Structures are given as structure tokens and as C-alpha cells.
Amino acid sequence: MIRCLAIDDEPLALQQLVSYINKVPFLELAARCQSALEARSFLENDTVDAIFCDINMPDLNGMDFVKSLTVPPLVVFTTAYSEYAVEGFRVNAVDYLLKPFGLQDFQRAANRLKERLDAAPANHSASNNTDAVFLKTDYRIVKVSIPDIRYVEAMSEYLKVWIENERKPIITLLSMKKMEERLPSNFMRIHRSYIINLDKIQEVNKNRVIMDADTYLPIGDSYKDAFQAYMSTRFLGK
């Protein structure tokens, strides 16, 4: 499925866009937004494969919005103004739909999205097979190699992501649930406040996991059985 974000400041146009997305079997609506600012807020905490975006919107137009994204998803622009077409393709838009457009035109654009994603799935997929994630920290978006993550620590609404050979963690506004869903199977949640990279464990001592000489992480009661089951598959001895 291709997760999509629909953006249009006109309620009727947005509803039509949502209706078309729901009619295409391989498209999944992640959210609908009535402004680029609302869409930007959504993308701070979630990811999509593609956006269908109106251009002529107040406060922040769709073209400038897409240009502002550090790692933009695939884009299909929708607008009533044909003069934007050339500029749209300059930002590598997959397609350009001139309003009013029908389901057949929309289906054509959706097929082009699918062809682009099928041709380069590693660049746009949010699957667990990719070896890096992008995290927003301060006012930057940084690329983090998943194998280099030692553990993740919850801190109120934020996460501390501790990286191999880095003295300070990356602090990002993200939920543990979202991070847990994104990390591959060699990561395990061992406590309500900790997700660890199982490959980085140095020692297990009673109800603690020792990551290094200075890092002792507790194993929560709710996670103990799953962790012990993992250890039993790796343990050699009596």
C-alpha cells in the first residue's frame, strides 16, 4: 500500500481528493490537511510515501511547502492554475493534475506513483528493511544508521537515541510506539522507557541489561518473559 497525504485548503476539493484516494486499491489515506502548515505538523511525527498537494494555498503554498521538506515524499500537485506546471516538474513532481480533474486523470497519476515506488522502493519505503532513519532534532533533520543505535530512552514526550561512539544522544519528539514499530527485529523493548539493540548487549545481570561499563538498563516486569525467551534461544550451557 502507498500511504498518502491529501492537502487542499478548499473543503470540497479536499473531499474529492480523499474520495479518489479511497477508490484506488493500492492507495491508503494517512491523513487529510487543509493547509501546508497542518501537513508540516503531521509530517513531524509521521511518514508517508506520497502527497497529493494543492499549490495555491494561503500562508504557505504547496510548492514552497514541498521545497521546504528535507526528505520529501513523492509529490502529485493539484491546482487550477496551469502556469505552475513547469515549476512543479522542476521539483521532481511525479505528476500534475489541473483542476477540475476526474477519476481517470487521478488514476493515471496514482499509477505513475506506483511505477516510481516500484522502481526504487528502498528510497521511499518506510519498511523495516531500510538501514537508516531520519530524525528531527533541534531545527535539523539528521540521518541515523539503524545498526549504530545502541538503545532508545523515553523522556516524557521526547526520546533520547543513543548512538555508537557518540557521547550525547539525539533528542527527538517521537513516541516509543512509533520508534518501536520502525526498528527491525534485533531491537527489543525491555522496559516502558527503554528499547535496546540486542546486538549491543555486553552482559545480563539479574534484572538488568549492561550495555557498557556505565550503562545499566532495567528489565521491566511486563517485558521480562519476552526477553528471557530471546535469551533462551541464544544461551549456551546448562
PDB file of C-alpha atoms in Angstrom:
ATOM      1  CA  MET A   1       0.000   0.000   0.000  1.00  0.00           C
ATOM      2  CA  ILE A   2       1.095   3.569  -0.729  1.00  0.00           C
ATOM      3  CA  ARG A   3       0.391   5.829   2.261  1.00  0.00           C
ATOM      4  CA  CYS A   4      -0.837   9.212   1.065  1.00  0.00           C
ATOM      5  CA  LEU A   5      -1.362  12.671   2.491  1.00  0.00           C
ATOM      6  CA  ALA A   6      -4.109  14.796   0.878  1.00  0.00           C
ATOM      7  CA  ILE A   7      -3.660  18.584   1.120  1.00  0.00           C
ATOM      8  CA  ASP A   8      -6.095  21.238  -0.134  1.00  0.00           C
ATOM      9  CA  ASP A   9      -7.475  24.384   1.516  1.00  0.00           C
ATOM     10  CA  GLU A  10     -10.840  24.044  -0.285  1.00  0.00           C
ATOM     11  CA  PRO A  11     -13.108  21.594   1.629  1.00  0.00           C
ATOM     12  CA  LEU A  12     -14.935  20.311  -1.467  1.00  0.00           C
ATOM     13  CA  ALA A  13     -11.704  19.806  -3.417  1.00  0.00           C
ATOM     14  CA  LEU A  14     -10.166  18.020  -0.431  1.00  0.00           C
ATOM     15  CA  GLN A  15     -13.194  15.753  -0.109  1.00  0.00           C
ATOM     16  CA  GLN A  16     -12.991  14.850  -3.802  1.00  0.00           C
ATOM     17  CA  LEU A  17      -9.282  14.096  -3.455  1.00  0.00           C
ATOM     18  CA  VAL A  18      -9.962  11.837  -0.468  1.00  0.00           C
ATOM     19  CA  SER A  19     -12.749  10.102  -2.391  1.00  0.00           C
ATOM     20  CA  TYR A  20     -10.434   9.363  -5.309  1.00  0.00           C
ATOM     21  CA  ILE A  21      -7.698   8.046  -2.996  1.00  0.00           C
ATOM     22  CA  ASN A  22     -10.204   5.674  -1.395  1.00  0.00           C
ATOM     23  CA  LYS A  23     -11.188   4.338  -4.827  1.00  0.00           C
ATOM     24  CA  VAL A  24      -7.670   3.251  -5.787  1.00  0.00           C
ATOM     25  CA  PRO A  25      -6.896  -0.169  -4.224  1.00  0.00           C
ATOM     26  CA  PHE A  26      -3.160   0.406  -3.687  1.00  0.00           C
ATOM     27  CA  LEU A  27      -3.546   3.849  -2.059  1.00  0.00           C
ATOM     28  CA  GLU A  28      -4.086   4.317   1.674  1.00  0.00           C
ATOM     29  CA  LEU A  29      -5.117   7.685   3.129  1.00  0.00           C
ATOM     30  CA  ALA A  30      -2.851   8.567   6.068  1.00  0.00           C
ATOM     31  CA  ALA A  31      -4.406  11.993   6.732  1.00  0.00           C
ATOM     32  CA  ARG A  32      -6.178  14.939   5.156  1.00  0.00           C
ATOM     33  CA  CYS A  33      -4.961  18.502   5.747  1.00  0.00           C
ATOM     34  CA  GLN A  34      -6.483  21.879   4.890  1.00  0.00           C
ATOM     35  CA  SER A  35      -3.177  23.744   4.840  1.00  0.00           C
ATOM     36  CA  ALA A  36       0.504  23.166   4.220  1.00  0.00           C
ATOM     37  CA  LEU A  37       1.203  24.180   7.827  1.00  0.00           C
ATOM     38  CA  GLU A  38      -1.121  21.432   9.056  1.00  0.00           C
ATOM     39  CA  ALA A  39       0.615  18.959   6.742  1.00  0.00           C
ATOM     40  CA  ARG A  40       4.035  20.030   8.008  1.00  0.00           C
ATOM     41  CA  SER A  41       2.892  19.414  11.586  1.00  0.00           C
ATOM     42  CA  PHE A  42       1.644  15.943  10.632  1.00  0.00           C
ATOM     43  CA  LEU A  43       4.933  15.020   8.928  1.00  0.00           C
ATOM     44  CA  GLU A  44       6.927  15.965  12.028  1.00  0.00           C
ATOM     45  CA  ASN A  45       5.539  12.854  13.718  1.00  0.00           C
ATOM     46  CA  ASP A  46       4.643  10.524  10.864  1.00  0.00           C
ATOM     47  CA  THR A  47       5.769   9.488   7.401  1.00  0.00           C
ATOM     48  CA  VAL A  48       4.006   8.930   4.101  1.00  0.00           C
ATOM     49  CA  ASP A  49       5.057   7.591   0.711  1.00  0.00           C
ATOM     50  CA  ALA A  50       3.312  10.286  -1.331  1.00  0.00           C
ATOM     51  CA  ILE A  51       1.398  13.550  -1.084  1.00  0.00           C
ATOM     52  CA  PHE A  52      -1.341  14.979  -3.281  1.00  0.00           C
ATOM     53  CA  CYS A  53      -0.910  18.704  -2.755  1.00  0.00           C
ATOM     54  CA  ASP A  54      -2.730  21.808  -3.939  1.00  0.00           C
ATOM     55  CA  ILE A  55      -0.392  24.649  -4.886  1.00  0.00           C
ATOM     56  CA  ASN A  56      -2.354  27.865  -4.392  1.00  0.00           C
ATOM     57  CA  MET A  57      -2.967  27.928  -0.616  1.00  0.00           C
ATOM     58  CA  PRO A  58      -2.800  30.753   1.963  1.00  0.00           C
ATOM     59  CA  ASP A  59       0.097  31.201   4.430  1.00  0.00           C
ATOM     60  CA  LEU A  60       2.324  28.640   2.688  1.00  0.00           C
ATOM     61  CA  ASN A  61       1.717  27.497  -0.880  1.00  0.00           C
ATOM     62  CA  GLY A  62       2.165  23.889  -1.878  1.00  0.00           C
ATOM     63  CA  MET A  63       5.251  24.493  -3.986  1.00  0.00           C
ATOM     64  CA  ASP A  64       7.161  26.219  -1.192  1.00  0.00           C
ATOM     65  CA  PHE A  65       5.964  23.575   1.256  1.00  0.00           C
ATOM     66  CA  VAL A  66       7.442  20.756  -0.827  1.00  0.00           C
ATOM     67  CA  LYS A  67      10.685  22.679  -1.318  1.00  0.00           C
ATOM     68  CA  SER A  68      10.972  23.100   2.466  1.00  0.00           C
ATOM     69  CA  LEU A  69      10.924  19.347   3.146  1.00  0.00           C
ATOM     70  CA  THR A  70      14.387  17.906   3.743  1.00  0.00           C
ATOM     71  CA  VAL A  71      13.327  14.438   2.617  1.00  0.00           C
ATOM     72  CA  PRO A  72      10.132  14.957   0.599  1.00  0.00           C
ATOM     73  CA  PRO A  73       7.885  12.041  -0.318  1.00  0.00           C
ATOM     74  CA  LEU A  74       6.734  11.631  -3.896  1.00  0.00           C
ATOM     75  CA  VAL A  75       4.501  14.511  -4.965  1.00  0.00           C
ATOM     76  CA  VAL A  76       1.486  14.961  -7.225  1.00  0.00           C
ATOM     77  CA  PHE A  77       0.457  18.619  -7.475  1.00  0.00           C
ATOM     78  CA  THR A  78      -3.166  19.652  -7.952  1.00  0.00           C
ATOM     79  CA  THR A  79      -4.128  23.197  -8.979  1.00  0.00           C
ATOM     80  CA  ALA A  80      -6.434  25.288 -11.109  1.00  0.00           C
ATOM     81  CA  TYR A  81      -3.505  27.317 -12.473  1.00  0.00           C
ATOM     82  CA  SER A  82      -1.657  25.844 -15.436  1.00  0.00           C
ATOM     83  CA  GLU A  83       1.290  28.252 -15.106  1.00  0.00           C
ATOM     84  CA  TYR A  84       2.600  26.206 -12.169  1.00  0.00           C
ATOM     85  CA  ALA A  85       3.181  23.099 -14.301  1.00  0.00           C
ATOM     86  CA  VAL A  86       6.774  23.809 -15.326  1.00  0.00           C
ATOM     87  CA  GLU A  87       7.815  24.778 -11.793  1.00  0.00           C
ATOM     88  CA  GLY A  88       6.096  21.646 -10.487  1.00  0.00           C
ATOM     89  CA  PHE A  89       8.246  19.381 -12.588  1.00  0.00           C
ATOM     90  CA  ARG A  90      11.355  21.291 -11.536  1.00  0.00           C
ATOM     91  CA  VAL A  91      10.850  19.958  -8.003  1.00  0.00           C
ATOM     92  CA  ASN A  92      10.612  16.452  -9.447  1.00  0.00           C
ATOM     93  CA  ALA A  93       6.839  16.084  -9.097  1.00  0.00           C
ATOM     94  CA  VAL A  94       5.552  12.733 -10.316  1.00  0.00           C
ATOM     95  CA  ASP A  95       2.516  14.318 -11.962  1.00  0.00           C
ATOM     96  CA  TYR A  96       0.490  17.494 -12.230  1.00  0.00           C
ATOM     97  CA  LEU A  97      -3.332  17.451 -12.130  1.00  0.00           C
ATOM     98  CA  LEU A  98      -5.115  20.504 -13.499  1.00  0.00           C
ATOM     99  CA  LYS A  99      -8.452  21.197 -11.783  1.00  0.00           C
ATOM    100  CA  PRO A 100     -11.114  20.135 -12.404  1.00  0.00           C
ATOM    101  CA  PHE A 101      -9.792  16.603 -12.926  1.00  0.00           C
ATOM    102  CA  GLY A 102     -11.692  13.325 -12.956  1.00  0.00           C
ATOM    103  CA  LEU A 103     -11.062   9.868 -11.587  1.00  0.00           C
ATOM    104  CA  GLN A 104      -9.365   8.742 -14.815  1.00  0.00           C
ATOM    105  CA  ASP A 105      -6.781  11.530 -14.564  1.00  0.00           C
ATOM    106  CA  PHE A 106      -6.272  10.763 -10.890  1.00  0.00           C
ATOM    107  CA  GLN A 107      -5.807   7.058 -11.632  1.00  0.00           C
ATOM    108  CA  ARG A 108      -3.124   7.927 -14.169  1.00  0.00           C
ATOM    109  CA  ALA A 109      -1.242   9.935 -11.544  1.00  0.00           C
ATOM    110  CA  ALA A 110      -1.644   7.126  -8.995  1.00  0.00           C
ATOM    111  CA  ASN A 111      -0.227   4.609 -11.486  1.00  0.00           C
ATOM    112  CA  ARG A 112       2.792   6.847 -12.018  1.00  0.00           C
ATOM    113  CA  LEU A 113       3.330   6.988  -8.267  1.00  0.00           C
ATOM    114  CA  LYS A 114       3.231   3.201  -8.089  1.00  0.00           C
ATOM    115  CA  GLU A 115       5.661   2.847 -11.002  1.00  0.00           C
ATOM    116  CA  ARG A 116       8.103   5.276  -9.338  1.00  0.00           C
ATOM    117  CA  LEU A 117       7.933   3.468  -5.989  1.00  0.00           C
ATOM    118  CA  ASP A 118       8.252   0.028  -7.586  1.00  0.00           C
ATOM    119  CA  ALA A 119      11.339   1.203  -9.447  1.00  0.00           C
ATOM    120  CA  ALA A 120      13.085   2.471  -6.295  1.00  0.00           C
ATOM    121  CA  PRO A 121      11.467   1.008  -3.180  1.00  0.00           C
ATOM    122  CA  ALA A 122      14.495   1.487  -0.950  1.00  0.00           C
ATOM    123  CA  ASN A 123      14.394   5.237  -1.407  1.00  0.00           C
ATOM    124  CA  HIS A 124      10.807   5.771  -0.345  1.00  0.00           C
ATOM    125  CA  SER A 125       9.612   2.783   1.618  1.00  0.00           C
ATOM    126  CA  ALA A 126       9.151   3.036   5.351  1.00  0.00           C
ATOM    127  CA  SER A 127       9.616  -0.683   5.808  1.00  0.00           C
ATOM    128  CA  ASN A 128      11.882  -2.237   8.400  1.00  0.00           C
ATOM    129  CA  ASN A 129      14.296  -3.383   5.691  1.00  0.00           C
ATOM    130  CA  THR A 130      15.917   0.026   5.317  1.00  0.00           C
ATOM    131  CA  ASP A 131      19.113   0.602   7.302  1.00  0.00           C
ATOM    132  CA  ALA A 132      18.602   4.249   8.270  1.00  0.00           C
ATOM    133  CA  VAL A 133      16.020   6.612   9.709  1.00  0.00           C
ATOM    134  CA  PHE A 134      15.706  10.386   9.633  1.00  0.00           C
ATOM    135  CA  LEU A 135      15.111  12.084  12.988  1.00  0.00           C
ATOM    136  CA  LYS A 136      14.206  15.699  13.645  1.00  0.00           C
ATOM    137  CA  THR A 137      16.376  17.217  16.361  1.00  0.00           C
ATOM    138  CA  ASP A 138      16.548  20.911  17.232  1.00  0.00           C
ATOM    139  CA  TYR A 139      15.912  22.528  13.841  1.00  0.00           C
ATOM    140  CA  ARG A 140      17.658  19.870  11.769  1.00  0.00           C
ATOM    141  CA  ILE A 141      16.739  16.509  10.296  1.00  0.00           C
ATOM    142  CA  VAL A 142      19.583  14.031  10.687  1.00  0.00           C
ATOM    143  CA  LYS A 143      20.158  10.631   9.137  1.00  0.00           C
ATOM    144  CA  VAL A 144      20.810   7.867  11.665  1.00  0.00           C
ATOM    145  CA  SER A 145      22.181   4.436  10.778  1.00  0.00           C
ATOM    146  CA  ILE A 146      19.948   1.850  12.493  1.00  0.00           C
ATOM    147  CA  PRO A 147      22.825  -0.602  13.250  1.00  0.00           C
ATOM    148  CA  ASP A 148      24.606   2.226  15.112  1.00  0.00           C
ATOM    149  CA  ILE A 149      21.707   2.778  17.526  1.00  0.00           C
ATOM    150  CA  ARG A 150      22.625   1.312  20.934  1.00  0.00           C
ATOM    151  CA  TYR A 151      19.383   1.989  22.746  1.00  0.00           C
ATOM    152  CA  VAL A 152      16.429   4.372  22.894  1.00  0.00           C
ATOM    153  CA  GLU A 153      15.334   6.048  26.113  1.00  0.00           C
ATOM    154  CA  ALA A 154      11.925   7.648  26.735  1.00  0.00           C
ATOM    155  CA  MET A 155      11.908  11.121  28.248  1.00  0.00           C
ATOM    156  CA  SER A 156       8.366  12.468  28.656  1.00  0.00           C
ATOM    157  CA  GLU A 157       7.174  13.260  25.092  1.00  0.00           C
ATOM    158  CA  TYR A 158      10.707  13.013  23.708  1.00  0.00           C
ATOM    159  CA  LEU A 159      13.150  10.193  23.005  1.00  0.00           C
ATOM    160  CA  LYS A 160      16.879  10.033  23.584  1.00  0.00           C
ATOM    161  CA  VAL A 161      18.501   7.969  20.829  1.00  0.00           C
ATOM    162  CA  TRP A 162      21.928   6.808  21.942  1.00  0.00           C
ATOM    163  CA  ILE A 163      24.360   6.195  19.072  1.00  0.00           C
ATOM    164  CA  GLU A 164      27.554   4.125  18.953  1.00  0.00           C
ATOM    165  CA  ASN A 165      30.686   6.241  19.623  1.00  0.00           C
ATOM    166  CA  GLU A 166      28.640   9.392  20.364  1.00  0.00           C
ATOM    167  CA  ARG A 167      28.836  10.984  23.809  1.00  0.00           C
ATOM    168  CA  LYS A 168      25.485  12.778  23.574  1.00  0.00           C
ATOM    169  CA  PRO A 169      22.150  11.320  22.425  1.00  0.00           C
ATOM    170  CA  ILE A 170      19.927  12.636  19.666  1.00  0.00           C
ATOM    171  CA  ILE A 171      16.805  14.086  21.280  1.00  0.00           C
ATOM    172  CA  THR A 172      13.678  13.939  19.123  1.00  0.00           C
ATOM    173  CA  LEU A 173       9.940  14.474  19.598  1.00  0.00           C
ATOM    174  CA  LEU A 174       8.589  10.983  18.958  1.00  0.00           C
ATOM    175  CA  SER A 175       6.640   8.263  20.769  1.00  0.00           C
ATOM    176  CA  MET A 176       8.159   4.951  21.861  1.00  0.00           C
ATOM    177  CA  LYS A 177       5.418   3.163  19.935  1.00  0.00           C
ATOM    178  CA  LYS A 178       6.396   4.865  16.664  1.00  0.00           C
ATOM    179  CA  MET A 179      10.073   4.119  17.207  1.00  0.00           C
ATOM    180  CA  GLU A 180       9.375   0.508  18.175  1.00  0.00           C
ATOM    181  CA  GLU A 181       7.313  -0.009  15.005  1.00  0.00           C
ATOM    182  CA  ARG A 182      10.103   1.417  12.852  1.00  0.00           C
ATOM    183  CA  LEU A 183      13.031  -0.580  14.245  1.00  0.00           C
ATOM    184  CA  PRO A 184      13.902  -4.082  12.954  1.00  0.00           C
ATOM    185  CA  SER A 185      13.669  -7.368  14.870  1.00  0.00           C
ATOM    186  CA  ASN A 186      17.102  -7.113  16.526  1.00  0.00           C
ATOM    187  CA  PHE A 187      15.672  -4.336  18.708  1.00  0.00           C
ATOM    188  CA  MET A 188      13.537  -5.169  21.735  1.00  0.00           C
ATOM    189  CA  ARG A 189      11.632  -3.155  24.275  1.00  0.00           C
ATOM    190  CA  ILE A 190      12.764  -4.289  27.740  1.00  0.00           C
ATOM    191  CA  HIS A 191      11.090  -1.566  29.815  1.00  0.00           C
ATOM    192  CA  ARG A 192       8.435   1.101  29.331  1.00  0.00           C
ATOM    193  CA  SER A 193      11.335   3.563  28.975  1.00  0.00           C
ATOM    194  CA  TYR A 194      13.898   1.532  27.005  1.00  0.00           C
ATOM    195  CA  ILE A 195      14.324  -0.143  23.621  1.00  0.00           C
ATOM    196  CA  ILE A 196      17.698  -1.822  23.168  1.00  0.00           C
ATOM    197  CA  ASN A 197      19.736  -3.078  20.241  1.00  0.00           C
ATOM    198  CA  LEU A 198      20.157  -6.747  21.178  1.00  0.00           C
ATOM    199  CA  ASP A 199      23.433  -6.872  19.239  1.00  0.00           C
ATOM    200  CA  LYS A 200      24.945  -4.291  21.619  1.00  0.00           C
ATOM    201  CA  ILE A 201      24.339  -6.189  24.887  1.00  0.00           C
ATOM    202  CA  GLN A 202      27.555  -6.866  26.833  1.00  0.00           C
ATOM    203  CA  GLU A 203      26.083  -8.630  29.853  1.00  0.00           C
ATOM    204  CA  VAL A 204      22.814  -9.570  31.566  1.00  0.00           C
ATOM    205  CA  ASN A 205      22.929  -9.372  35.354  1.00  0.00           C
ATOM    206  CA  LYS A 206      19.735 -10.364  37.205  1.00  0.00           C
ATOM    207  CA  ASN A 207      17.102  -7.856  36.100  1.00  0.00           C
ATOM    208  CA  ARG A 208      19.491  -5.537  34.304  1.00  0.00           C
ATOM    209  CA  VAL A 209      20.998  -5.352  30.839  1.00  0.00           C
ATOM    210  CA  ILE A 210      24.534  -3.999  30.761  1.00  0.00           C
ATOM    211  CA  MET A 211      25.302  -2.117  27.540  1.00  0.00           C
ATOM    212  CA  ASP A 212      28.713  -0.848  28.692  1.00  0.00           C
ATOM    213  CA  ALA A 213      30.594  -0.065  31.905  1.00  0.00           C
ATOM    214  CA  ASP A 214      28.439   2.983  32.581  1.00  0.00           C
ATOM    215  CA  THR A 215      25.053   1.866  31.231  1.00  0.00           C
ATOM    216  CA  TYR A 216      22.823  -0.477  33.232  1.00  0.00           C
ATOM    217  CA  LEU A 217      19.225  -0.704  31.958  1.00  0.00           C
ATOM    218  CA  PRO A 218      16.400  -2.288  33.970  1.00  0.00           C
ATOM    219  CA  ILE A 219      14.181  -5.072  32.584  1.00  0.00           C
ATOM    220  CA  GLY A 220      10.546  -4.265  33.328  1.00  0.00           C
ATOM    221  CA  ASP A 221       8.201  -6.930  34.684  1.00  0.00           C
ATOM    222  CA  SER A 222       5.905  -6.649  31.643  1.00  0.00           C
ATOM    223  CA  TYR A 223       8.805  -7.318  29.262  1.00  0.00           C
ATOM    224  CA  LYS A 224      10.696  -9.961  31.267  1.00  0.00           C
ATOM    225  CA  ASP A 225       9.104 -13.040  29.671  1.00  0.00           C
ATOM    226  CA  ALA A 226       9.813 -11.879  26.101  1.00  0.00           C
ATOM    227  CA  PHE A 227      13.404 -11.001  26.967  1.00  0.00           C
ATOM    228  CA  GLN A 228      14.009 -14.328  28.705  1.00  0.00           C
ATOM    229  CA  ALA A 229      12.555 -16.149  25.706  1.00  0.00           C
ATOM    230  CA  TYR A 230      15.026 -14.326  23.480  1.00  0.00           C
ATOM    231  CA  MET A 231      17.922 -15.182  25.835  1.00  0.00           C
ATOM    232  CA  SER A 232      16.958 -18.868  25.881  1.00  0.00           C
ATOM    233  CA  THR A 233      17.437 -19.068  22.111  1.00  0.00           C
ATOM    234  CA  ARG A 234      20.973 -17.668  22.454  1.00  0.00           C
ATOM    235  CA  PHE A 235      22.103 -19.255  25.712  1.00  0.00           C
ATOM    236  CA  LEU A 236      24.774 -21.988  25.644  1.00  0.00           C
ATOM    237  CA  GLY A 237      25.168 -24.000  28.791  1.00  0.00           C
ATOM    238  CA  LYS A 238      23.149 -25.725  31.497  1.00  0.00           C
TER     239      LYS A 238
END
